[in-house]
Amino acid sequence: MMTEPTQTRMRISRLDRTLITAIVLLSSVFPVELFSNTPPPPMGFDGQYSGKQGQVLLVKVKGEEQATEVKGKFLSRTIPFFREFRPGEPVGYLGLLGIDMQDEPGTYELVVEVNQGEQAKRLSFNVLVTKEKFSVEHLTLPKDKVDLDEKAAARWKAEQEQVKQALAEDSRLKLWRSNFLEPVNGKRTGIFGSVRVMNGKPRNPHNGEDISAPIGTDVATTNDGVVRLTVDHVFSGRGVFVDHGLGFYTMYFHLSEILVKDGDLVKAGQIIGKVGATGRATGPHLHWGVKLNGARVNPYSILDLPLKNGLTSAATISTPDPEPTPVQKVVPVKE
Ligand SMILES: [Zn+2]
């Protein structure tokens, strides 16, 4: 009877020594960056994700019931996590990680900080970014639409600044729901990320998807949000920027008509404008763009996310959302 507890104690103390040695070794290999009391786990310790350039990944952190804040760091971008609540399932947090269309292929670390009052935990995931095959698009446009004169260049610069300012402060509330909609019933051109050669000169890659549809076709917002900015810009023409919260923005360009104002609250499927060919456009189409915590991603990758009805954000949304919006199809206006 006496020998057993002694043996257990000895075993524990041997285990303690091994653990201490391991921790000391680990902290010398992986310098402590965030929290002095716990050594960070080795890179990728908590799991692995992979995706192509321009893709959106759904990252899950399970079982952190008491967390006050969960946020991720990936490359130089901050990813706010939101609470996942599904009846009968353990509580967890989700984050939408956008891989920018120009992120270099390779393996990067996603660090997730789980804060609980004074305490904090650090999780480490590996994210393998793989190459997407983007097409090369040759365009011939009137010279004045490609090469800006001094006046137009100054206007373009001011417009860039206006957009930057408007999108600088992310809405802290998660406004979107789990169903995302295609904004226009039209033909996808599949040119997201394509390298554009205009009048023989390579330009910035195409940072959205173009959907061709006749002039006047209804354009709906993909999800709930706030209209952050409406513009009439030299390249994007008449455009609408919708803030869906937590650093998630969608853009709708080349509209013939805008039907919303800055600051308007919009619901998924709400008609916010009409297809046009304003700005730099070769014909009527909707340019649909998505920016996710600064990453330019393929808008269609948000439609493919495995988000299901019943997903809400109890921690970040002020009012519960008991009835998810049903998937709606936007009926195009016939010519
Ligand atoms: Zn476009």
Short mmCIF file of N, CA and C in Angstrom, two decimals, residues 139-266:
data_model
loop_
_atom_site.label_atom_id
_atom_site.label_comp_id
_atom_site.label_asym_id
_atom_site.label_seq_id
_atom_site.Cartn_x
_atom_site.Cartn_y
_atom_site.Cartn_z
N LEU A 139 -6.11 43.05 -73.89
CA LEU A 139 -7.19 44.01 -74.14
C LEU A 139 -6.69 45.15 -75.01
N THR A 140 -7.56 45.56 -75.90
CA THR A 140 -7.23 46.75 -76.69
C THR A 140 -8.30 47.79 -76.39
N LEU A 141 -7.86 48.89 -75.87
CA LEU A 141 -8.79 49.95 -75.45
C LEU A 141 -8.33 51.28 -76.04
N PRO A 142 -9.27 52.23 -76.15
CA PRO A 142 -8.83 53.56 -76.60
C PRO A 142 -7.72 54.08 -75.71
N LYS A 143 -6.75 54.70 -76.29
CA LYS A 143 -5.54 55.11 -75.57
C LYS A 143 -5.85 55.94 -74.31
N ASP A 144 -6.85 56.84 -74.42
CA ASP A 144 -7.16 57.71 -73.28
C ASP A 144 -7.77 56.95 -72.10
N LYS A 145 -8.25 55.72 -72.34
CA LYS A 145 -8.82 54.92 -71.25
C LYS A 145 -7.73 54.13 -70.52
N VAL A 146 -6.57 53.99 -71.14
CA VAL A 146 -5.49 53.22 -70.54
C VAL A 146 -4.44 54.15 -69.94
N ASP A 147 -3.92 55.03 -70.77
CA ASP A 147 -2.89 55.96 -70.29
C ASP A 147 -3.57 57.23 -69.84
N LEU A 148 -3.46 57.52 -68.57
CA LEU A 148 -4.12 58.69 -68.02
C LEU A 148 -3.26 59.94 -68.25
N ASP A 149 -3.94 61.03 -68.59
CA ASP A 149 -3.20 62.29 -68.64
C ASP A 149 -3.01 62.79 -67.21
N GLU A 150 -2.30 63.89 -67.05
CA GLU A 150 -1.94 64.36 -65.72
C GLU A 150 -3.16 64.59 -64.83
N LYS A 151 -4.18 65.19 -65.42
CA LYS A 151 -5.39 65.53 -64.67
C LYS A 151 -6.10 64.25 -64.22
N ALA A 152 -6.23 63.31 -65.15
CA ALA A 152 -6.92 62.04 -64.85
C ALA A 152 -6.11 61.24 -63.82
N ALA A 153 -4.77 61.31 -63.92
CA ALA A 153 -3.91 60.58 -62.98
C ALA A 153 -4.10 61.11 -61.56
N ALA A 154 -4.22 62.45 -61.45
CA ALA A 154 -4.44 63.08 -60.15
C ALA A 154 -5.80 62.67 -59.59
N ARG A 155 -6.79 62.62 -60.47
CA ARG A 155 -8.14 62.21 -60.06
C ARG A 155 -8.12 60.77 -59.56
N TRP A 156 -7.43 59.91 -60.32
CA TRP A 156 -7.34 58.49 -59.96
C TRP A 156 -6.69 58.32 -58.58
N LYS A 157 -5.64 59.10 -58.33
CA LYS A 157 -4.93 59.04 -57.05
C LYS A 157 -5.86 59.45 -55.90
N ALA A 158 -6.61 60.53 -56.14
CA ALA A 158 -7.55 61.01 -55.11
C ALA A 158 -8.64 59.95 -54.84
N GLU A 159 -9.05 59.28 -55.92
CA GLU A 159 -10.09 58.24 -55.78
C GLU A 159 -9.58 57.05 -54.96
N GLN A 160 -8.32 56.69 -55.22
CA GLN A 160 -7.70 55.58 -54.46
C GLN A 160 -7.69 55.91 -52.97
N GLU A 161 -7.34 57.19 -52.69
CA GLU A 161 -7.27 57.66 -51.30
C GLU A 161 -8.65 57.64 -50.65
N GLN A 162 -9.66 58.05 -51.41
CA GLN A 162 -11.04 58.06 -50.91
C GLN A 162 -11.48 56.65 -50.50
N VAL A 163 -11.15 55.67 -51.34
CA VAL A 163 -11.51 54.28 -51.06
C VAL A 163 -10.76 53.78 -49.83
N LYS A 164 -9.48 54.10 -49.78
CA LYS A 164 -8.65 53.67 -48.65
C LYS A 164 -9.21 54.20 -47.33
N GLN A 165 -9.57 55.48 -47.34
CA GLN A 165 -10.13 56.10 -46.13
C GLN A 165 -11.44 55.44 -45.71
N ALA A 166 -12.30 55.23 -46.70
CA ALA A 166 -13.63 54.68 -46.40
C ALA A 166 -13.54 53.26 -45.85
N LEU A 167 -12.52 52.52 -46.33
CA LEU A 167 -12.40 51.12 -45.92
C LEU A 167 -11.40 50.91 -44.79
N ALA A 168 -10.91 52.03 -44.24
CA ALA A 168 -9.86 51.92 -43.23
C ALA A 168 -10.37 51.31 -41.93
N GLU A 169 -11.59 51.69 -41.56
CA GLU A 169 -12.11 51.18 -40.29
C GLU A 169 -13.08 50.06 -40.55
N ASP A 170 -12.67 48.86 -40.16
CA ASP A 170 -13.56 47.72 -40.35
C ASP A 170 -14.69 47.79 -39.33
N SER A 171 -15.86 47.47 -39.82
CA SER A 171 -16.99 47.36 -38.91
C SER A 171 -16.71 46.19 -37.97
N ARG A 172 -16.83 46.44 -36.67
CA ARG A 172 -16.46 45.43 -35.68
C ARG A 172 -17.50 44.34 -35.51
N LEU A 173 -18.70 44.62 -36.01
CA LEU A 173 -19.75 43.60 -35.90
C LEU A 173 -19.76 42.72 -37.13
N LYS A 174 -20.04 41.46 -36.90
CA LYS A 174 -20.21 40.57 -38.03
C LYS A 174 -21.64 40.74 -38.51
N LEU A 175 -21.80 41.24 -39.74
CA LEU A 175 -23.14 41.52 -40.24
C LEU A 175 -23.64 40.46 -41.20
N TRP A 176 -22.71 39.70 -41.79
CA TRP A 176 -23.15 38.74 -42.81
C TRP A 176 -23.75 37.50 -42.15
N ARG A 177 -24.60 36.84 -42.92
CA ARG A 177 -25.18 35.58 -42.47
C ARG A 177 -24.56 34.46 -43.29
N SER A 178 -25.01 33.24 -43.04
CA SER A 178 -24.30 32.11 -43.65
C SER A 178 -24.59 31.91 -45.13
N ASN A 179 -25.61 32.54 -45.67
CA ASN A 179 -25.89 32.35 -47.10
C ASN A 179 -25.37 33.51 -47.93
N PHE A 180 -24.52 33.20 -48.87
CA PHE A 180 -24.02 34.22 -49.79
C PHE A 180 -24.70 34.03 -51.14
N LEU A 181 -24.97 35.12 -51.82
CA LEU A 181 -25.69 35.05 -53.08
C LEU A 181 -24.83 35.56 -54.22
N GLU A 182 -25.10 35.03 -55.41
CA GLU A 182 -24.47 35.56 -56.61
C GLU A 182 -25.17 36.89 -56.90
N PRO A 183 -24.44 37.97 -57.10
CA PRO A 183 -25.12 39.28 -57.22
C PRO A 183 -25.91 39.47 -58.52
N VAL A 184 -25.52 38.74 -59.55
CA VAL A 184 -26.17 38.91 -60.85
C VAL A 184 -26.34 37.54 -61.49
N ASN A 185 -27.47 37.37 -62.13
CA ASN A 185 -27.65 36.16 -62.91
C ASN A 185 -27.10 36.45 -64.30
N GLY A 186 -25.86 36.06 -64.50
CA GLY A 186 -25.25 36.36 -65.79
C GLY A 186 -24.17 35.33 -66.09
N LYS A 187 -23.32 35.66 -67.05
CA LYS A 187 -22.29 34.71 -67.46
C LYS A 187 -20.97 35.09 -66.78
N ARG A 188 -20.45 34.12 -66.02
CA ARG A 188 -19.13 34.32 -65.39
C ARG A 188 -18.06 34.27 -66.44
N THR A 189 -17.14 35.21 -66.37
CA THR A 189 -16.09 35.20 -67.37
C THR A 189 -14.83 34.48 -66.89
N GLY A 190 -14.76 34.22 -65.58
CA GLY A 190 -13.63 33.44 -65.05
C GLY A 190 -12.29 34.13 -65.16
N ILE A 191 -12.31 35.45 -65.10
CA ILE A 191 -11.02 36.13 -65.29
C ILE A 191 -10.45 36.68 -64.00
N PHE A 192 -10.93 36.18 -62.85
CA PHE A 192 -10.34 36.63 -61.59
C PHE A 192 -8.83 36.35 -61.61
N GLY A 193 -8.06 37.33 -61.23
CA GLY A 193 -6.60 37.14 -61.11
C GLY A 193 -5.84 37.18 -62.42
N SER A 194 -6.57 37.33 -63.53
CA SER A 194 -5.86 37.24 -64.80
C SER A 194 -4.91 38.42 -64.98
N VAL A 195 -3.83 38.12 -65.63
CA VAL A 195 -2.83 39.13 -65.91
C VAL A 195 -3.34 39.92 -67.11
N ARG A 196 -3.41 41.22 -66.97
CA ARG A 196 -3.98 42.02 -68.05
C ARG A 196 -2.89 42.73 -68.84
N VAL A 197 -2.96 42.52 -70.12
CA VAL A 197 -2.04 43.22 -71.00
C VAL A 197 -2.89 44.19 -71.82
N MET A 198 -2.74 45.47 -71.53
CA MET A 198 -3.56 46.47 -72.22
C MET A 198 -2.74 47.20 -73.26
N ASN A 199 -3.23 47.13 -74.47
CA ASN A 199 -2.53 47.75 -75.60
C ASN A 199 -1.05 47.35 -75.59
N GLY A 200 -0.81 46.08 -75.25
CA GLY A 200 0.56 45.54 -75.30
C GLY A 200 1.36 45.70 -74.02
N LYS A 201 0.82 46.44 -73.02
CA LYS A 201 1.58 46.67 -71.79
C LYS A 201 0.95 45.92 -70.61
N PRO A 202 1.77 45.16 -69.83
CA PRO A 202 1.20 44.45 -68.68
C PRO A 202 0.74 45.42 -67.59
N ARG A 203 -0.43 45.14 -67.03
CA ARG A 203 -1.00 46.00 -65.98
C ARG A 203 -1.24 45.18 -64.72
N ASN A 204 -1.87 45.82 -63.74
CA ASN A 204 -2.22 45.09 -62.51
C ASN A 204 -3.15 43.92 -62.83
N PRO A 205 -3.01 42.80 -62.09
CA PRO A 205 -3.92 41.69 -62.34
C PRO A 205 -5.36 42.06 -61.99
N HIS A 206 -6.27 41.39 -62.63
CA HIS A 206 -7.70 41.68 -62.44
C HIS A 206 -8.15 41.17 -61.07
N ASN A 207 -8.56 42.11 -60.21
CA ASN A 207 -8.79 41.74 -58.80
C ASN A 207 -10.22 41.38 -58.44
N GLY A 208 -11.00 41.01 -59.44
CA GLY A 208 -12.38 40.58 -59.15
C GLY A 208 -12.85 39.64 -60.23
N GLU A 209 -14.13 39.34 -60.21
CA GLU A 209 -14.70 38.50 -61.27
C GLU A 209 -15.67 39.36 -62.07
N ASP A 210 -15.65 39.18 -63.39
CA ASP A 210 -16.60 39.91 -64.23
C ASP A 210 -17.74 38.98 -64.60
N ILE A 211 -18.96 39.49 -64.46
CA ILE A 211 -20.14 38.71 -64.84
C ILE A 211 -20.86 39.53 -65.90
N SER A 212 -20.95 38.96 -67.10
CA SER A 212 -21.59 39.74 -68.15
C SER A 212 -23.10 39.56 -68.10
N ALA A 213 -23.79 40.65 -68.26
CA ALA A 213 -25.26 40.68 -68.23
C ALA A 213 -25.69 41.96 -68.94
N PRO A 214 -26.91 41.97 -69.49
CA PRO A 214 -27.36 43.16 -70.21
C PRO A 214 -27.47 44.40 -69.32
N ILE A 215 -27.32 45.54 -69.91
CA ILE A 215 -27.48 46.82 -69.19
C ILE A 215 -28.85 46.84 -68.52
N GLY A 216 -28.88 47.25 -67.28
CA GLY A 216 -30.15 47.35 -66.55
C GLY A 216 -30.49 46.13 -65.72
N THR A 217 -29.69 45.06 -65.84
CA THR A 217 -29.92 43.87 -65.03
C THR A 217 -29.73 44.21 -63.54
N ASP A 218 -30.61 43.68 -62.70
CA ASP A 218 -30.51 43.94 -61.27
C ASP A 218 -29.20 43.41 -60.69
N VAL A 219 -28.60 44.20 -59.81
CA VAL A 219 -27.41 43.77 -59.08
C VAL A 219 -27.78 43.72 -57.60
N ALA A 220 -27.61 42.56 -56.99
CA ALA A 220 -27.97 42.38 -55.58
C ALA A 220 -26.72 42.29 -54.73
N THR A 221 -26.82 42.70 -53.48
CA THR A 221 -25.69 42.54 -52.58
C THR A 221 -25.64 41.07 -52.13
N THR A 222 -24.44 40.55 -52.03
CA THR A 222 -24.26 39.13 -51.75
C THR A 222 -24.69 38.74 -50.33
N ASN A 223 -24.69 39.73 -49.42
CA ASN A 223 -25.03 39.42 -48.03
C ASN A 223 -25.41 40.71 -47.30
N ASP A 224 -25.80 40.56 -46.05
CA ASP A 224 -26.16 41.72 -45.24
C ASP A 224 -24.93 42.59 -45.00
N GLY A 225 -25.16 43.89 -44.86
CA GLY A 225 -24.03 44.77 -44.58
C GLY A 225 -24.44 46.24 -44.56
N VAL A 226 -23.44 47.10 -44.56
CA VAL A 226 -23.64 48.55 -44.60
C VAL A 226 -22.97 49.08 -45.86
N VAL A 227 -23.66 49.96 -46.58
CA VAL A 227 -23.04 50.60 -47.74
C VAL A 227 -22.01 51.59 -47.20
N ARG A 228 -20.73 51.31 -47.46
CA ARG A 228 -19.67 52.13 -46.92
C ARG A 228 -19.37 53.30 -47.85
N LEU A 229 -19.51 53.04 -49.16
CA LEU A 229 -19.15 54.09 -50.12
C LEU A 229 -19.83 53.84 -51.46
N THR A 230 -20.33 54.93 -52.05
CA THR A 230 -20.81 54.86 -53.44
C THR A 230 -19.97 55.86 -54.23
N VAL A 231 -19.55 55.46 -55.41
CA VAL A 231 -18.61 56.30 -56.15
C VAL A 231 -18.97 56.41 -57.63
N ASP A 232 -18.32 57.37 -58.30
CA ASP A 232 -18.31 57.41 -59.76
C ASP A 232 -16.86 57.68 -60.13
N HIS A 233 -16.11 56.60 -60.34
CA HIS A 233 -14.67 56.70 -60.50
C HIS A 233 -14.22 56.45 -61.93
N VAL A 234 -13.01 56.93 -62.20
CA VAL A 234 -12.50 56.88 -63.57
C VAL A 234 -12.41 55.45 -64.13
N PHE A 235 -11.94 54.50 -63.32
CA PHE A 235 -11.82 53.11 -63.80
C PHE A 235 -13.05 52.26 -63.44
N SER A 236 -13.47 52.33 -62.18
CA SER A 236 -14.57 51.45 -61.74
C SER A 236 -15.95 51.96 -62.13
N GLY A 237 -16.02 53.21 -62.60
CA GLY A 237 -17.31 53.76 -62.98
C GLY A 237 -18.17 53.95 -61.75
N ARG A 238 -19.49 53.76 -61.92
CA ARG A 238 -20.35 53.85 -60.75
C ARG A 238 -20.19 52.57 -59.94
N GLY A 239 -19.85 52.75 -58.66
CA GLY A 239 -19.56 51.57 -57.85
C GLY A 239 -20.11 51.67 -56.45
N VAL A 240 -20.32 50.50 -55.85
CA VAL A 240 -20.81 50.41 -54.48
C VAL A 240 -19.86 49.52 -53.68
N PHE A 241 -19.48 49.99 -52.49
CA PHE A 241 -18.65 49.20 -51.57
C PHE A 241 -19.51 48.83 -50.37
N VAL A 242 -19.69 47.55 -50.12
CA VAL A 242 -20.49 47.10 -48.98
C VAL A 242 -19.58 46.49 -47.92
N ASP A 243 -19.76 46.96 -46.68
CA ASP A 243 -18.99 46.46 -45.53
C ASP A 243 -19.85 45.42 -44.82
N HIS A 244 -19.38 44.18 -44.80
CA HIS A 244 -20.15 43.10 -44.16
C HIS A 244 -19.67 42.84 -42.73
N GLY A 245 -18.73 43.63 -42.29
CA GLY A 245 -18.23 43.48 -40.92
C GLY A 245 -17.00 42.61 -40.83
N LEU A 246 -16.22 42.84 -39.77
CA LEU A 246 -15.00 42.07 -39.49
C LEU A 246 -14.03 42.05 -40.67
N GLY A 247 -13.91 43.18 -41.36
CA GLY A 247 -12.92 43.28 -42.43
C GLY A 247 -13.29 42.62 -43.74
N PHE A 248 -14.57 42.40 -43.95
CA PHE A 248 -15.05 41.71 -45.15
C PHE A 248 -15.86 42.69 -46.00
N TYR A 249 -15.34 42.99 -47.19
CA TYR A 249 -15.97 43.96 -48.09
C TYR A 249 -16.28 43.33 -49.44
N THR A 250 -17.41 43.77 -50.05
CA THR A 250 -17.66 43.40 -51.43
C THR A 250 -17.86 44.66 -52.26
N MET A 251 -17.47 44.57 -53.53
CA MET A 251 -17.52 45.72 -54.43
C MET A 251 -18.27 45.39 -55.70
N TYR A 252 -19.01 46.37 -56.20
CA TYR A 252 -19.84 46.19 -57.39
C TYR A 252 -19.58 47.40 -58.30
N PHE A 253 -18.94 47.14 -59.47
CA PHE A 253 -18.49 48.25 -60.31
C PHE A 253 -19.17 48.28 -61.69
N HIS A 254 -18.96 49.38 -62.36
CA HIS A 254 -19.44 49.67 -63.73
C HIS A 254 -20.96 49.77 -63.82
N LEU A 255 -21.62 50.10 -62.71
CA LEU A 255 -23.09 50.14 -62.68
C LEU A 255 -23.62 51.29 -63.54
N SER A 256 -24.80 51.06 -64.12
CA SER A 256 -25.45 52.16 -64.85
C SER A 256 -26.23 53.03 -63.87
N GLU A 257 -26.64 52.41 -62.78
CA GLU A 257 -27.45 53.11 -61.78
C GLU A 257 -27.10 52.59 -60.40
N ILE A 258 -27.08 53.47 -59.41
CA ILE A 258 -26.87 53.06 -58.02
C ILE A 258 -28.16 53.33 -57.26
N LEU A 259 -28.64 52.36 -56.52
CA LEU A 259 -29.94 52.50 -55.85
C LEU A 259 -29.82 52.61 -54.33
N VAL A 260 -28.61 52.79 -53.82
CA VAL A 260 -28.41 52.92 -52.37
C VAL A 260 -27.54 54.15 -52.08
N LYS A 261 -27.50 54.53 -50.82
CA LYS A 261 -26.68 55.68 -50.40
C LYS A 261 -25.66 55.22 -49.35
N ASP A 262 -24.61 56.02 -49.18
CA ASP A 262 -23.61 55.74 -48.14
C ASP A 262 -24.33 55.60 -46.80
N GLY A 263 -24.00 54.58 -46.06
CA GLY A 263 -24.57 54.39 -44.72
C GLY A 263 -25.83 53.55 -44.69
N ASP A 264 -26.39 53.22 -45.86
CA ASP A 264 -27.60 52.38 -45.89
C ASP A 264 -27.29 50.98 -45.38
N LEU A 265 -28.22 50.44 -44.61
CA LEU A 265 -28.13 49.03 -44.22
C LEU A 265 -28.76 48.22 -45.34
N VAL A 266 -28.07 47.18 -45.78
CA VAL A 266 -28.63 46.37 -46.87
C VAL A 266 -28.74 44.91 -46.42
#
